[in-house]
Short mmCIF file of C-alpha atoms and ligand atoms in Angstrom, two decimals:
data_model
loop_
_atom_site.label_atom_id
_atom_site.label_comp_id
_atom_site.label_asym_id
_atom_site.label_seq_id
_atom_site.Cartn_x
_atom_site.Cartn_y
_atom_site.Cartn_z
CA UNK A 1 -8.09 -12.15 -65.11
CA UNK A 2 -11.72 -11.40 -65.94
CA UNK A 3 -14.11 -14.36 -65.72
CA UNK A 4 -17.86 -14.87 -66.16
CA UNK A 5 -19.69 -17.82 -64.60
CA UNK A 6 -23.01 -19.04 -66.01
CA UNK A 7 -24.85 -21.08 -63.36
CA UNK A 8 -23.42 -19.07 -60.45
CA UNK A 9 -26.51 -19.72 -58.30
CA UNK A 10 -26.12 -23.52 -58.47
CA UNK A 11 -24.28 -25.92 -56.20
CA UNK A 12 -21.00 -25.61 -58.09
CA UNK A 13 -21.52 -21.96 -59.00
CA UNK A 14 -21.88 -20.88 -55.37
CA UNK A 15 -18.66 -22.67 -54.43
CA UNK A 16 -16.89 -21.16 -57.45
CA UNK A 17 -17.97 -17.67 -56.42
CA UNK A 18 -16.57 -18.29 -52.91
CA UNK A 19 -13.33 -19.98 -53.97
CA UNK A 20 -12.33 -17.80 -56.94
CA UNK A 21 -10.32 -14.96 -55.43
CA UNK A 22 -7.81 -12.52 -56.86
CA UNK A 23 -9.65 -12.11 -60.17
CA UNK A 24 -12.57 -10.07 -61.47
CA UNK A 25 -15.41 -12.62 -61.46
CA UNK A 26 -18.99 -12.02 -62.59
CA UNK A 27 -21.58 -14.63 -61.57
CA UNK A 28 -24.85 -15.08 -63.48
CA UNK A 29 -27.93 -17.16 -62.61
CA UNK A 30 -30.91 -17.97 -64.81
CA UNK A 31 -32.63 -14.80 -63.57
CA UNK A 32 -29.80 -12.70 -65.05
CA UNK A 33 -29.71 -14.54 -68.36
CA UNK A 34 -31.43 -17.61 -69.78
CA UNK A 35 -28.79 -19.41 -71.85
CA UNK A 36 -31.52 -20.49 -74.28
CA UNK A 37 -31.74 -16.86 -75.44
CA UNK A 38 -28.84 -16.31 -77.90
CA UNK A 39 -29.31 -12.51 -78.13
CA UNK A 40 -29.29 -12.01 -74.37
CA UNK A 41 -26.28 -14.32 -73.99
CA UNK A 42 -24.38 -12.35 -76.63
CA UNK A 43 -25.35 -9.06 -74.99
CA UNK A 44 -24.11 -10.01 -71.50
CA UNK A 45 -20.92 -11.59 -72.82
CA UNK A 46 -20.13 -8.55 -74.96
CA UNK A 47 -20.76 -6.28 -72.01
CA UNK A 48 -18.65 -8.31 -69.56
CA UNK A 49 -15.84 -9.11 -72.04
CA UNK A 50 -14.25 -11.86 -69.90
CA UNK A 51 -11.09 -13.78 -70.79
CA UNK A 52 -12.68 -16.97 -69.43
CA UNK A 53 -16.29 -18.15 -69.38
CA UNK A 54 -17.14 -21.03 -67.04
CA UNK A 55 -20.39 -22.67 -68.14
CA UNK A 56 -21.90 -24.46 -65.13
CA UNK A 57 -25.54 -23.68 -66.01
CA UNK A 58 -27.59 -26.78 -66.74
CA UNK A 59 -30.89 -28.57 -66.22
CA UNK A 60 -29.48 -31.11 -63.75
CA UNK A 61 -32.59 -33.05 -62.70
CA UNK A 62 -31.56 -36.35 -64.29
CA UNK A 63 -34.98 -37.98 -63.83
CA UNK A 64 -36.79 -34.77 -64.84
CA UNK A 65 -34.83 -34.80 -68.12
CA UNK A 66 -36.48 -38.14 -69.03
CA UNK A 67 -39.96 -36.58 -68.90
CA UNK A 68 -38.86 -33.18 -70.30
CA UNK A 69 -36.40 -34.03 -73.10
CA UNK A 70 -37.10 -30.81 -75.04
CA UNK A 71 -36.13 -28.72 -72.02
CA UNK A 72 -33.07 -30.92 -71.40
CA UNK A 73 -31.72 -30.45 -74.94
CA UNK A 74 -32.63 -26.74 -75.04
CA UNK A 75 -30.78 -25.94 -71.80
CA UNK A 76 -28.00 -28.55 -71.82
CA UNK A 77 -27.07 -28.64 -75.51
CA UNK A 78 -28.47 -25.58 -77.34
CA UNK A 79 -27.77 -23.17 -74.44
CA UNK A 80 -24.06 -24.06 -74.37
CA UNK A 81 -23.86 -23.55 -78.15
CA UNK A 82 -25.24 -20.01 -77.63
CA UNK A 83 -22.59 -19.36 -75.00
CA UNK A 84 -19.82 -20.84 -77.19
CA UNK A 85 -20.77 -18.60 -80.12
CA UNK A 86 -20.81 -15.52 -77.88
CA UNK A 87 -17.41 -16.53 -76.44
CA UNK A 88 -16.01 -16.96 -79.94
CA UNK A 89 -17.19 -13.49 -80.99
CA UNK A 90 -15.16 -11.77 -78.26
CA UNK A 91 -12.27 -14.28 -78.19
CA UNK A 92 -13.05 -15.53 -74.67
CA UNK A 93 -11.92 -19.00 -73.60
CA UNK A 94 -14.60 -21.45 -72.55
CA UNK A 95 -14.72 -24.12 -69.84
CA UNK A 96 -17.85 -26.29 -70.02
CA UNK A 97 -19.00 -28.59 -67.22
CA UNK A 98 -19.96 -32.04 -68.41
CA UNK A 99 -20.76 -35.33 -66.78
CA UNK A 100 -19.76 -38.96 -66.24
CA UNK A 101 -23.25 -39.80 -67.56
CA UNK A 102 -21.93 -39.40 -71.14
CA UNK A 103 -20.62 -42.97 -70.66
CA UNK A 104 -22.63 -46.20 -70.66
CA UNK A 105 -21.00 -47.63 -67.53
CA UNK A 106 -20.00 -50.93 -69.14
CA UNK A 107 -16.26 -50.54 -68.46
CA UNK A 108 -14.64 -52.02 -65.38
CA UNK A 109 -11.59 -49.75 -65.31
CA UNK A 110 -11.56 -45.93 -65.06
CA UNK A 111 -12.90 -44.02 -68.08
CA UNK A 112 -10.26 -42.10 -70.00
CA UNK A 113 -11.10 -38.83 -71.76
CA UNK A 114 -10.88 -40.43 -75.21
CA UNK A 115 -13.25 -43.34 -74.40
CA UNK A 116 -16.35 -43.42 -76.60
CA UNK A 117 -19.44 -41.60 -75.40
CA UNK A 118 -22.52 -43.79 -75.18
CA UNK A 119 -25.04 -42.08 -72.88
CA UNK A 120 -27.96 -44.09 -71.55
CA UNK A 121 -30.20 -41.25 -70.31
CA UNK A 122 -31.66 -38.07 -71.81
CA UNK A 123 -29.49 -35.98 -69.46
CA UNK A 124 -26.38 -37.91 -70.56
CA UNK A 125 -27.33 -37.52 -74.23
CA UNK A 126 -27.88 -33.78 -73.84
CA UNK A 127 -24.43 -33.42 -72.26
CA UNK A 128 -22.74 -35.70 -74.82
CA UNK A 129 -24.29 -33.79 -77.73
CA UNK A 130 -23.25 -30.50 -76.15
CA UNK A 131 -19.65 -31.74 -75.94
CA UNK A 132 -19.62 -32.62 -79.64
CA UNK A 133 -21.20 -29.31 -80.66
CA UNK A 134 -18.85 -27.25 -78.49
CA UNK A 135 -15.74 -29.01 -79.77
CA UNK A 136 -17.02 -28.22 -83.24
CA UNK A 137 -17.75 -24.53 -82.47
CA UNK A 138 -14.67 -23.86 -80.30
CA UNK A 139 -12.15 -26.71 -80.76
CA UNK A 140 -9.77 -25.27 -78.16
CA UNK A 141 -12.43 -25.16 -75.40
CA UNK A 142 -12.00 -27.04 -72.13
CA UNK A 143 -14.58 -29.69 -71.25
CA UNK A 144 -14.41 -30.59 -67.56
CA UNK A 145 -16.33 -33.80 -66.89
CA UNK A 146 -17.23 -34.28 -63.26
CA UNK A 147 -19.38 -36.68 -61.24
CA UNK A 148 -21.43 -37.19 -58.08
CA UNK A 149 -21.16 -33.54 -57.05
CA UNK A 150 -21.79 -32.60 -53.41
CA UNK A 151 -21.42 -29.43 -51.39
CA UNK A 152 -23.26 -26.95 -49.20
CA UNK A 153 -25.82 -24.54 -50.60
CA UNK A 154 -27.99 -26.96 -52.56
CA UNK A 155 -29.49 -30.41 -52.83
CA UNK A 156 -26.93 -33.21 -52.84
CA UNK A 157 -26.56 -36.87 -51.84
CA UNK A 158 -24.82 -36.41 -48.44
CA UNK A 159 -27.38 -33.77 -47.40
CA UNK A 160 -30.27 -36.09 -48.34
CA UNK A 161 -28.68 -39.03 -46.51
CA UNK A 162 -28.10 -36.95 -43.36
CA UNK A 163 -31.68 -35.66 -43.34
CA UNK A 164 -33.07 -39.19 -43.79
CA UNK A 165 -30.66 -40.73 -41.29
CA UNK A 166 -31.71 -38.22 -38.62
CA UNK A 167 -35.26 -39.61 -38.72
CA UNK A 168 -34.92 -43.28 -39.64
CA UNK A 169 -33.30 -46.28 -37.95
CA UNK A 170 -32.27 -47.79 -41.33
CA UNK A 171 -31.62 -46.67 -44.91
CA UNK A 172 -31.50 -48.71 -48.13
CA UNK A 173 -28.88 -47.45 -50.61
CA UNK A 174 -27.85 -48.85 -54.01
CA UNK A 175 -24.63 -50.82 -54.04
CA UNK A 176 -24.29 -51.61 -57.77
CA UNK A 177 -23.35 -48.17 -59.13
CA UNK A 178 -19.72 -47.13 -58.70
CA UNK A 179 -18.41 -43.62 -59.26
CA UNK A 180 -16.34 -40.75 -57.86
CA UNK A 181 -17.88 -38.30 -55.38
CA UNK A 182 -16.69 -34.74 -56.01
CA UNK A 183 -16.74 -31.88 -53.49
CA UNK A 184 -17.82 -28.55 -55.01
CA UNK A 185 -14.95 -26.77 -53.19
CA UNK A 186 -12.26 -29.07 -54.66
CA UNK A 187 -13.87 -28.94 -58.11
CA UNK A 188 -13.96 -25.13 -57.95
CA UNK A 189 -10.27 -24.92 -57.04
CA UNK A 190 -9.42 -27.26 -59.93
CA UNK A 191 -11.52 -25.20 -62.36
CA UNK A 192 -9.77 -21.96 -61.35
CA UNK A 193 -6.41 -23.70 -61.78
CA UNK A 194 -7.41 -25.05 -65.22
CA UNK A 195 -8.33 -21.51 -66.32
CA UNK A 196 -5.06 -20.10 -64.97
CA UNK A 197 -3.14 -22.82 -66.84
CA UNK A 198 -5.03 -22.11 -70.08
CA UNK A 199 -6.27 -25.70 -70.23
CA UNK A 200 -7.99 -27.06 -73.32
CA UNK A 201 -9.53 -30.37 -74.38
CA UNK A 202 -11.40 -32.89 -72.24
CA UNK A 203 -10.36 -33.19 -68.58
CA UNK A 204 -11.84 -35.48 -65.92
CA UNK A 205 -12.18 -33.64 -62.61
CA UNK A 206 -13.27 -35.56 -59.52
CA UNK A 207 -12.02 -36.38 -56.04
CA UNK A 208 -9.56 -39.28 -55.85
CA UNK A 209 -10.86 -42.79 -55.17
CA UNK A 210 -14.22 -44.35 -55.94
CA UNK A 211 -17.12 -46.02 -54.16
CA UNK A 212 -20.71 -47.16 -54.55
CA UNK A 213 -23.59 -44.99 -53.31
CA UNK A 214 -23.98 -47.48 -50.42
CA UNK A 215 -20.29 -47.10 -49.44
CA UNK A 216 -20.60 -43.32 -49.73
CA UNK A 217 -23.75 -43.29 -47.54
CA UNK A 218 -22.10 -45.52 -44.92
CA UNK A 219 -19.15 -43.11 -44.68
CA UNK A 220 -21.50 -40.10 -44.47
CA UNK A 221 -23.51 -41.62 -41.60
CA UNK A 222 -20.31 -42.69 -39.78
CA UNK A 223 -18.69 -39.27 -40.29
CA UNK A 224 -21.73 -37.55 -38.81
CA UNK A 225 -21.65 -39.85 -35.77
CA UNK A 226 -25.12 -41.30 -36.46
CA UNK A 227 -26.17 -44.85 -35.58
CA UNK A 228 -28.46 -45.38 -38.61
CA UNK A 229 -28.11 -48.78 -40.24
CA UNK A 230 -27.18 -48.43 -43.94
CA UNK A 231 -28.23 -51.46 -46.00
CA UNK A 232 -27.03 -52.33 -49.53
CA UNK A 233 -29.71 -52.84 -52.22
CA UNK A 234 -29.68 -53.19 -56.02
CA UNK A 235 -30.67 -50.52 -58.56
CA UNK A 236 -33.55 -52.79 -59.55
CA UNK A 237 -34.95 -52.54 -56.03
CA UNK A 238 -34.77 -48.72 -56.21
CA UNK A 239 -35.98 -48.17 -59.80
CA UNK A 240 -35.66 -44.58 -61.06
CA UNK A 241 -36.93 -43.04 -64.35
CA UNK A 242 -33.41 -42.43 -65.77
CA UNK A 243 -30.93 -45.28 -66.10
CA UNK A 244 -27.59 -44.62 -64.35
CA UNK A 245 -24.24 -46.08 -65.44
CA UNK A 246 -23.22 -49.06 -63.27
CA UNK A 247 -19.61 -47.90 -63.41
CA UNK A 248 -18.59 -44.31 -64.13
CA UNK A 249 -15.22 -43.96 -62.42
CA UNK A 250 -13.26 -41.23 -64.22
CA UNK A 251 -9.51 -41.59 -64.63
CA UNK A 252 -7.38 -38.85 -63.05
CA UNK A 253 -4.73 -39.04 -65.81
CA UNK A 254 -5.96 -35.96 -67.72
CA UNK A 255 -6.04 -33.84 -64.57
CA UNK A 256 -2.53 -34.96 -63.60
CA UNK A 257 -1.36 -34.01 -67.09
CA UNK A 258 -2.58 -30.50 -66.22
CA UNK A 259 -0.49 -30.59 -63.02
CA UNK A 260 -3.50 -30.90 -60.69
CA UNK A 261 -4.02 -33.50 -57.94
CA UNK A 262 -7.30 -33.90 -56.07
CA UNK A 263 -7.78 -34.93 -52.42
CA UNK A 264 -9.56 -38.25 -51.73
CA UNK A 265 -13.35 -38.23 -51.51
CA UNK A 266 -13.10 -39.36 -47.86
CA UNK A 267 -11.02 -36.27 -47.03
CA UNK A 268 -13.44 -34.11 -49.01
CA UNK A 269 -16.40 -35.59 -47.12
CA UNK A 270 -14.86 -34.70 -43.73
CA UNK A 271 -14.42 -31.09 -44.87
CA UNK A 272 -17.96 -31.01 -46.26
CA UNK A 273 -19.38 -32.25 -42.93
CA UNK A 274 -17.49 -29.51 -41.08
CA UNK A 275 -18.64 -26.87 -43.59
CA UNK A 276 -22.25 -28.08 -43.30
CA UNK A 277 -22.12 -27.92 -39.49
CA UNK A 278 -20.71 -24.38 -39.61
CA UNK A 279 -23.34 -23.29 -42.14
CA UNK A 280 -26.11 -24.69 -39.92
CA UNK A 281 -24.67 -22.87 -36.88
N1 NAP B 1 -24.72 -32.33 -59.68
C1 NAP B 1 -23.98 -33.33 -60.14
O1 NAP B 1 -23.90 -34.41 -59.53
C2 NAP B 1 -23.22 -33.18 -61.44
C3 NAP B 1 -22.50 -34.26 -61.94
C4 NAP B 1 -21.82 -34.11 -63.13
C5 NAP B 1 -21.84 -32.91 -63.80
N2 NAP B 1 -22.56 -31.88 -63.31
C6 NAP B 1 -22.58 -30.62 -64.06
O2 NAP B 1 -21.95 -29.62 -63.27
C7 NAP B 1 -22.57 -28.35 -63.53
C8 NAP B 1 -23.01 -27.72 -62.23
O3 NAP B 1 -23.97 -28.56 -61.61
P1 NAP B 1 -24.75 -28.13 -60.29
O4 NAP B 1 -25.04 -29.36 -59.53
O5 NAP B 1 -24.04 -26.99 -59.63
O6 NAP B 1 -26.13 -27.60 -60.90
P2 NAP B 1 -27.36 -26.90 -60.15
O7 NAP B 1 -27.10 -26.78 -58.69
O8 NAP B 1 -28.60 -27.60 -60.60
O9 NAP B 1 -27.33 -25.42 -60.75
C9 NAP B 1 -27.69 -25.21 -62.08
C10 NAP B 1 -27.40 -23.77 -62.43
O10 NAP B 1 -27.82 -23.59 -63.78
C11 NAP B 1 -28.68 -22.45 -63.84
N3 NAP B 1 -29.62 -22.62 -64.94
C12 NAP B 1 -30.55 -23.60 -65.10
N4 NAP B 1 -31.23 -23.40 -66.25
C13 NAP B 1 -30.72 -22.28 -66.81
C14 NAP B 1 -30.99 -21.55 -67.99
N5 NAP B 1 -31.95 -21.93 -68.85
N6 NAP B 1 -30.27 -20.44 -68.24
C15 NAP B 1 -29.32 -20.01 -67.39
N7 NAP B 1 -28.99 -20.66 -66.26
C16 NAP B 1 -29.69 -21.77 -65.98
C17 NAP B 1 -29.36 -22.39 -62.49
O11 NAP B 1 -29.83 -21.08 -62.29
P3 NAP B 1 -31.04 -20.78 -61.23
O12 NAP B 1 -30.53 -21.20 -59.88
O13 NAP B 1 -31.23 -19.32 -61.35
O14 NAP B 1 -32.18 -21.62 -61.69
C18 NAP B 1 -28.18 -22.75 -61.59
O15 NAP B 1 -27.37 -21.62 -61.38
C19 NAP B 1 -23.71 -28.63 -64.51
O16 NAP B 1 -23.26 -28.39 -65.82
C20 NAP B 1 -23.97 -30.11 -64.34
O17 NAP B 1 -24.53 -30.68 -65.50
C21 NAP B 1 -23.25 -31.97 -62.14
#
């Protein structure tokens, strides 16, 4: 199989490039092609002629999106439309990475793929609008919604917690947002499998189980053998520019329907901590 990855220099993209073996995979970062440029996108896609395009490129600074909405919509909504049109021209299949932030977080049971989108932030809106536009452009495309991504090779929550915990006796972490941590390695393996199975439609892809950021941080600190005290606080006490959903647990039903099962986030965290230690030598 021939595949092209947009966003190959990001957290997920780096893991995808490592995990995707046995196929002819081309990875592109923003330096190779800016997805806001439709002509350049068409040129590289026509040159590469992949069977699958994985679109992991995005402006992922959720708080930055609030102060730069034009950039957020240009990269996260209009860029994907450029890629979808280029894919359509050569008959390539498309897998687009989306987010749990397309939901408002008002549910108290896991979000199913058909639940209504109601994003609360600019980032969430840009992703939700991209989903609608892509399903319109390429109805058979695959939209893989993921959440709380972590992994080596970039900024992520566990890395931040470990750096802070190494220098502080106590950490305050929000305990009123619940979601599903997702390890870039496990997400990459699931994406490759979805492509091999010719998946289409919306699929929720995250590690099994859920937690709050506080519970996640506590497990990170414990797993690293640190003595730092992790204290639960409310979102109000840690106000951020972009509102986050209080509950964004994604149901695993759609992934199971594609014959894929994900390890628990606790198992994923142990593997991440080992990978991080190895990477740091
Ligand atoms: N991180 C999360 O918690 C999370 C949660 C849910 C969904 N997602 C989604 O999962 C996907 C991967 O996320 P990630 O955390 O791996 O992102 P990331 O680490 O921020 O990487 C973003 C990637 O997009 C590229 N990019 C940014 N602007 C671009 C542009 N204008 N044209 C072309 N490429 C551009 C970057 O290239 P350069 O490195 O060259 O700038 C980089 O390769 C994204 O679609 C994201 O929205 C992430």
